Amino acid sequence: MEKGLKRFIDKNVVVTGGGSGIGRGICKRFASEGANVIVADIDEKGGRETVEIIANEGGIAEYIYVDVSDNDSINELIKKSADKFGKIDVAVANAGISDRSSSALEATPDDWDRVYGVNVKGAFFFSKAAILHMMENDVKGSVVTISSIMGRAIKNMTGAYASSKAAVIAFTKTLAKCASNAGIRVNSVAPGMVATNLYNLVEKELMMEKNSFVKWIIDQSIKNGNILIPREGTPEDIAAAVAFLSSEDASYITAQVLCVDGGMDWSW
Ligand code: NAD
């Protein structure tokens, strides 16, 4: 957890996919550092749970529905967020989903569109809308996308997912270039393995217990010497990197991908 840092007092932060896993960790981190947080998610129950957790810890958060695969919904989110707290200072494009099958050879066009609709189109158009909002309001803000080590060093499995995350890395750099004249920074955090609901489908397919897929990969990686910090990642690990990149501490950093993966990226 943060060590008493308060870098986001009076700052307004919007996090997509804030109702679960890594997104929830990111929302909690910003709130603990004094931000007003918009928890945006397609899942109202999860989103409201995050708001409640933050409120119980003394933070400020509101839930707003969004389906990032729908551009109108994204525009509505930006408008409602600004109506709620005022101009948006930080936007985190975190919402993401996995393939239905763990083998690229079983990918279907429908599943490809589903994954790209959220991971690529959704993350891009949310980031773009946030940047345009910041430009219109003269906010020298920060956008952070959540990519993946899968978008950098692909070992096996997954059809759309891995390439969708490579696309996120590519458009993050494009947006960083386009937004730079307005003083807006755009970076990406590429998480390693964090046990979340993202792996529900693969665990079901492989008939594994909940949260056992990440444990299995980490155990294999430790055994094979393929991870330099021998443990799984946590939402808090990822949130710390997102908060850093969004803060003034990172004021000279843009167009970068920060891997938070225990050193897995280079050895996979
Ligand atoms: P998760 O399933 O726990 O959380 C994803 C959240 O996104 C959920 O709350 C879900 O409701 C929301 N969401 C899904 N579709 C949406 C839509 N159309 N509109 C709005 N919200 C939507 O998974 P997670 O692991 O916390 O994933 C968060 C991000 O981290 C994703 O982009 C994922 O690809 C990335 N990531 C995760 C890992 C990992 O090991 N867990 C590794 C690398 C990258």
XYZ file of N, CA and C and ligand atoms in Angstrom, residues 16-24 26 40-44 46-47 65-70 73 93-98 117-119 146-150 161 164-165 189-200 214 235 238, ligand 1:
212
model
N -11.758 2.821 -15.966
C -12.715 1.852 -16.522
C -12.384 0.460 -15.984
N -13.404 -0.371 -15.853
C -13.192 -1.702 -15.286
C -12.812 -1.635 -13.810
N -13.314 -0.600 -13.143
C -12.959 -0.398 -11.732
C -13.714 -1.292 -10.765
N -14.584 -2.143 -11.297
C -15.419 -2.960 -10.414
C -14.826 -4.293 -10.012
N -13.589 -4.546 -10.387
C -13.021 -5.873 -10.098
C -11.502 -5.815 -10.203
N -10.846 -6.789 -9.624
C -9.419 -7.073 -9.838
C -8.480 -5.880 -9.826
N -7.737 -5.748 -10.911
C -6.712 -4.701 -11.018
C -7.358 -3.315 -10.983
N -8.483 -3.158 -11.683
C -9.158 -1.852 -11.718
C -9.587 -1.404 -10.332
N -10.085 -2.358 -9.552
C -10.468 -2.021 -8.166
C -9.238 -1.557 -7.383
N -6.606 -0.155 -8.561
C -6.220 1.180 -9.049
C -7.124 2.256 -8.416
N -15.822 3.277 -13.161
C -16.659 3.056 -14.349
C -16.592 1.580 -14.724
N -17.760 0.977 -14.871
C -17.749 -0.462 -15.190
C -19.088 -0.853 -15.812
N -19.054 -1.904 -16.599
C -20.286 -2.462 -17.154
C -21.043 -3.240 -16.074
N -20.301 -3.661 -15.062
C -20.853 -4.457 -13.964
C -21.180 -3.522 -12.791
N -22.475 -3.217 -12.652
C -22.886 -2.253 -11.625
C -22.586 -2.765 -10.218
N -20.265 -4.887 -9.124
C -18.831 -4.779 -8.820
C -18.414 -3.336 -8.633
N -18.925 -2.463 -9.507
C -18.567 -1.049 -9.417
C -19.012 -0.441 -8.100
N -21.981 3.818 -14.856
C -22.037 2.712 -15.821
C -21.292 3.093 -17.094
N -20.524 2.127 -17.638
C -19.999 2.290 -18.996
C -19.852 0.924 -19.653
N -20.156 0.894 -20.938
C -19.755 -0.247 -21.763
C -18.753 0.324 -22.754
N -17.475 0.042 -22.535
C -16.450 0.709 -23.350
C -16.485 0.273 -24.818
N -17.189 -0.819 -25.110
C -17.274 -1.231 -26.517
C -18.298 -0.383 -27.286
N -18.994 0.496 -26.564
C -20.016 1.358 -27.162
C -19.555 2.824 -27.027
N -21.631 5.263 -25.044
C -21.514 5.028 -23.606
C -20.242 5.689 -23.050
N -7.446 3.500 -18.762
C -8.171 2.578 -19.649
C -7.806 1.155 -19.241
N -8.547 0.663 -18.254
C -8.206 -0.626 -17.646
C -9.119 -1.773 -18.080
N -10.387 -1.477 -18.413
C -11.343 -2.559 -18.711
C -10.791 -3.474 -19.798
N -10.873 -4.764 -19.550
C -10.365 -5.722 -20.538
C -10.967 -7.089 -20.310
N -10.996 -7.888 -21.382
C -11.547 -9.244 -21.293
C -10.620 -10.216 -22.022
N -10.830 -11.507 -21.735
C -9.976 -12.520 -22.364
C -10.733 -13.261 -23.461
N -13.326 -5.440 -29.403
C -14.304 -4.380 -29.111
C -14.056 -3.738 -27.764
N -13.641 -4.534 -26.799
C -13.363 -4.006 -25.454
C -11.893 -3.579 -25.341
N -10.986 -4.501 -25.650
C -9.563 -4.269 -25.350
C -8.909 -3.224 -26.246
N -3.894 -0.016 -19.802
C -3.403 -1.269 -19.215
C -3.250 -2.269 -20.361
N -2.015 -2.575 -20.663
C -1.729 -3.552 -21.726
C -1.458 -4.902 -21.070
N -0.364 -5.532 -21.384
C -0.049 -6.835 -20.780
C 1.323 -7.272 -21.260
N 1.974 -8.114 -20.452
C 3.217 -8.716 -20.957
C 2.907 -9.569 -22.184
N 1.656 -10.015 -22.295
C 1.246 -10.827 -23.453
C 1.330 -10.037 -24.749
N -6.521 -12.041 -27.627
C -6.075 -11.300 -26.436
C -4.663 -10.733 -26.582
N -4.421 -8.106 -29.140
C -5.148 -6.894 -28.729
C -4.282 -6.048 -27.800
N -3.495 -6.712 -26.960
C -2.655 -5.966 -26.021
C -1.446 -5.355 -26.719
N 0.810 0.563 -18.625
C 1.360 -0.403 -17.654
C 1.038 -1.792 -18.181
N 2.059 -2.632 -18.242
C 1.883 -4.005 -18.728
C 2.022 -4.961 -17.547
N 0.887 -5.412 -17.006
C 0.981 -6.332 -15.857
C 1.473 -7.714 -16.271
N 2.067 -8.394 -15.293
C 2.379 -9.812 -15.463
C 1.165 -10.628 -15.044
N 1.355 -11.617 -14.179
C 0.269 -12.522 -13.814
C -0.339 -12.116 -12.475
N -1.614 -11.750 -12.500
C -2.347 -11.349 -11.289
C -3.638 -12.174 -11.243
N -3.876 -12.865 -10.148
C -5.059 -13.736 -10.066
C -6.331 -12.895 -9.943
N -7.101 -12.836 -11.031
C -8.365 -12.074 -11.054
C -9.403 -12.869 -11.835
N -10.591 -12.252 -11.988
C -11.660 -12.907 -12.761
C -11.323 -13.044 -14.248
N -10.275 -12.350 -14.691
C -9.877 -12.441 -16.103
C -9.645 -13.895 -16.520
N -9.223 -14.694 -15.548
C -8.862 -16.090 -15.867
C -10.009 -17.074 -15.638
N -11.209 -16.541 -15.327
C -12.359 -17.438 -15.084
C -12.595 -18.383 -16.254
N -3.102 -18.738 -12.526
C -1.955 -17.849 -12.288
C -0.931 -18.544 -11.395
N -3.061 -6.694 -7.471
C -3.625 -5.432 -7.976
C -2.891 -4.218 -7.411
N 0.214 -3.326 -9.438
C -0.108 -2.647 -10.701
C -0.564 -1.214 -10.409
P -11.191 -8.549 -14.167
O -12.010 -9.462 -15.010
O -11.082 -8.833 -12.724
O -11.647 -7.046 -14.364
C -12.063 -6.512 -15.595
C -13.135 -5.467 -15.351
O -13.502 -4.899 -16.614
C -14.421 -6.062 -14.752
O -14.861 -5.288 -13.667
C -15.412 -6.019 -15.898
O -16.758 -5.881 -15.496
C -14.921 -4.804 -16.664
N -15.375 -4.814 -18.043
C -15.394 -5.849 -18.915
N -15.944 -5.487 -20.076
C -16.295 -4.178 -19.947
C -16.916 -3.238 -20.814
N -17.323 -3.575 -22.039
N -17.090 -1.984 -20.364
C -16.727 -1.642 -19.109
N -16.153 -2.481 -18.243
C -15.937 -3.745 -18.656
O -9.738 -8.599 -14.848
P -8.384 -7.849 -14.462
O -7.319 -8.877 -14.467
O -8.536 -6.971 -13.285
O -8.190 -6.985 -15.773
C -7.951 -5.588 -15.773
C -7.024 -5.252 -16.921
O -5.728 -5.817 -16.689
C -7.486 -5.826 -18.270
O -7.260 -4.897 -19.301
C -6.585 -7.029 -18.452
O -6.428 -7.401 -19.798
C -5.293 -6.494 -17.846
N -4.324 -7.525 -17.472
C -4.598 -8.433 -16.497
C -3.626 -9.371 -16.165
C -3.857 -10.376 -15.076
O -2.971 -11.252 -14.876
N -4.966 -10.335 -14.365
C -2.403 -9.389 -16.832
C -2.162 -8.455 -17.825
C -3.120 -7.507 -18.142
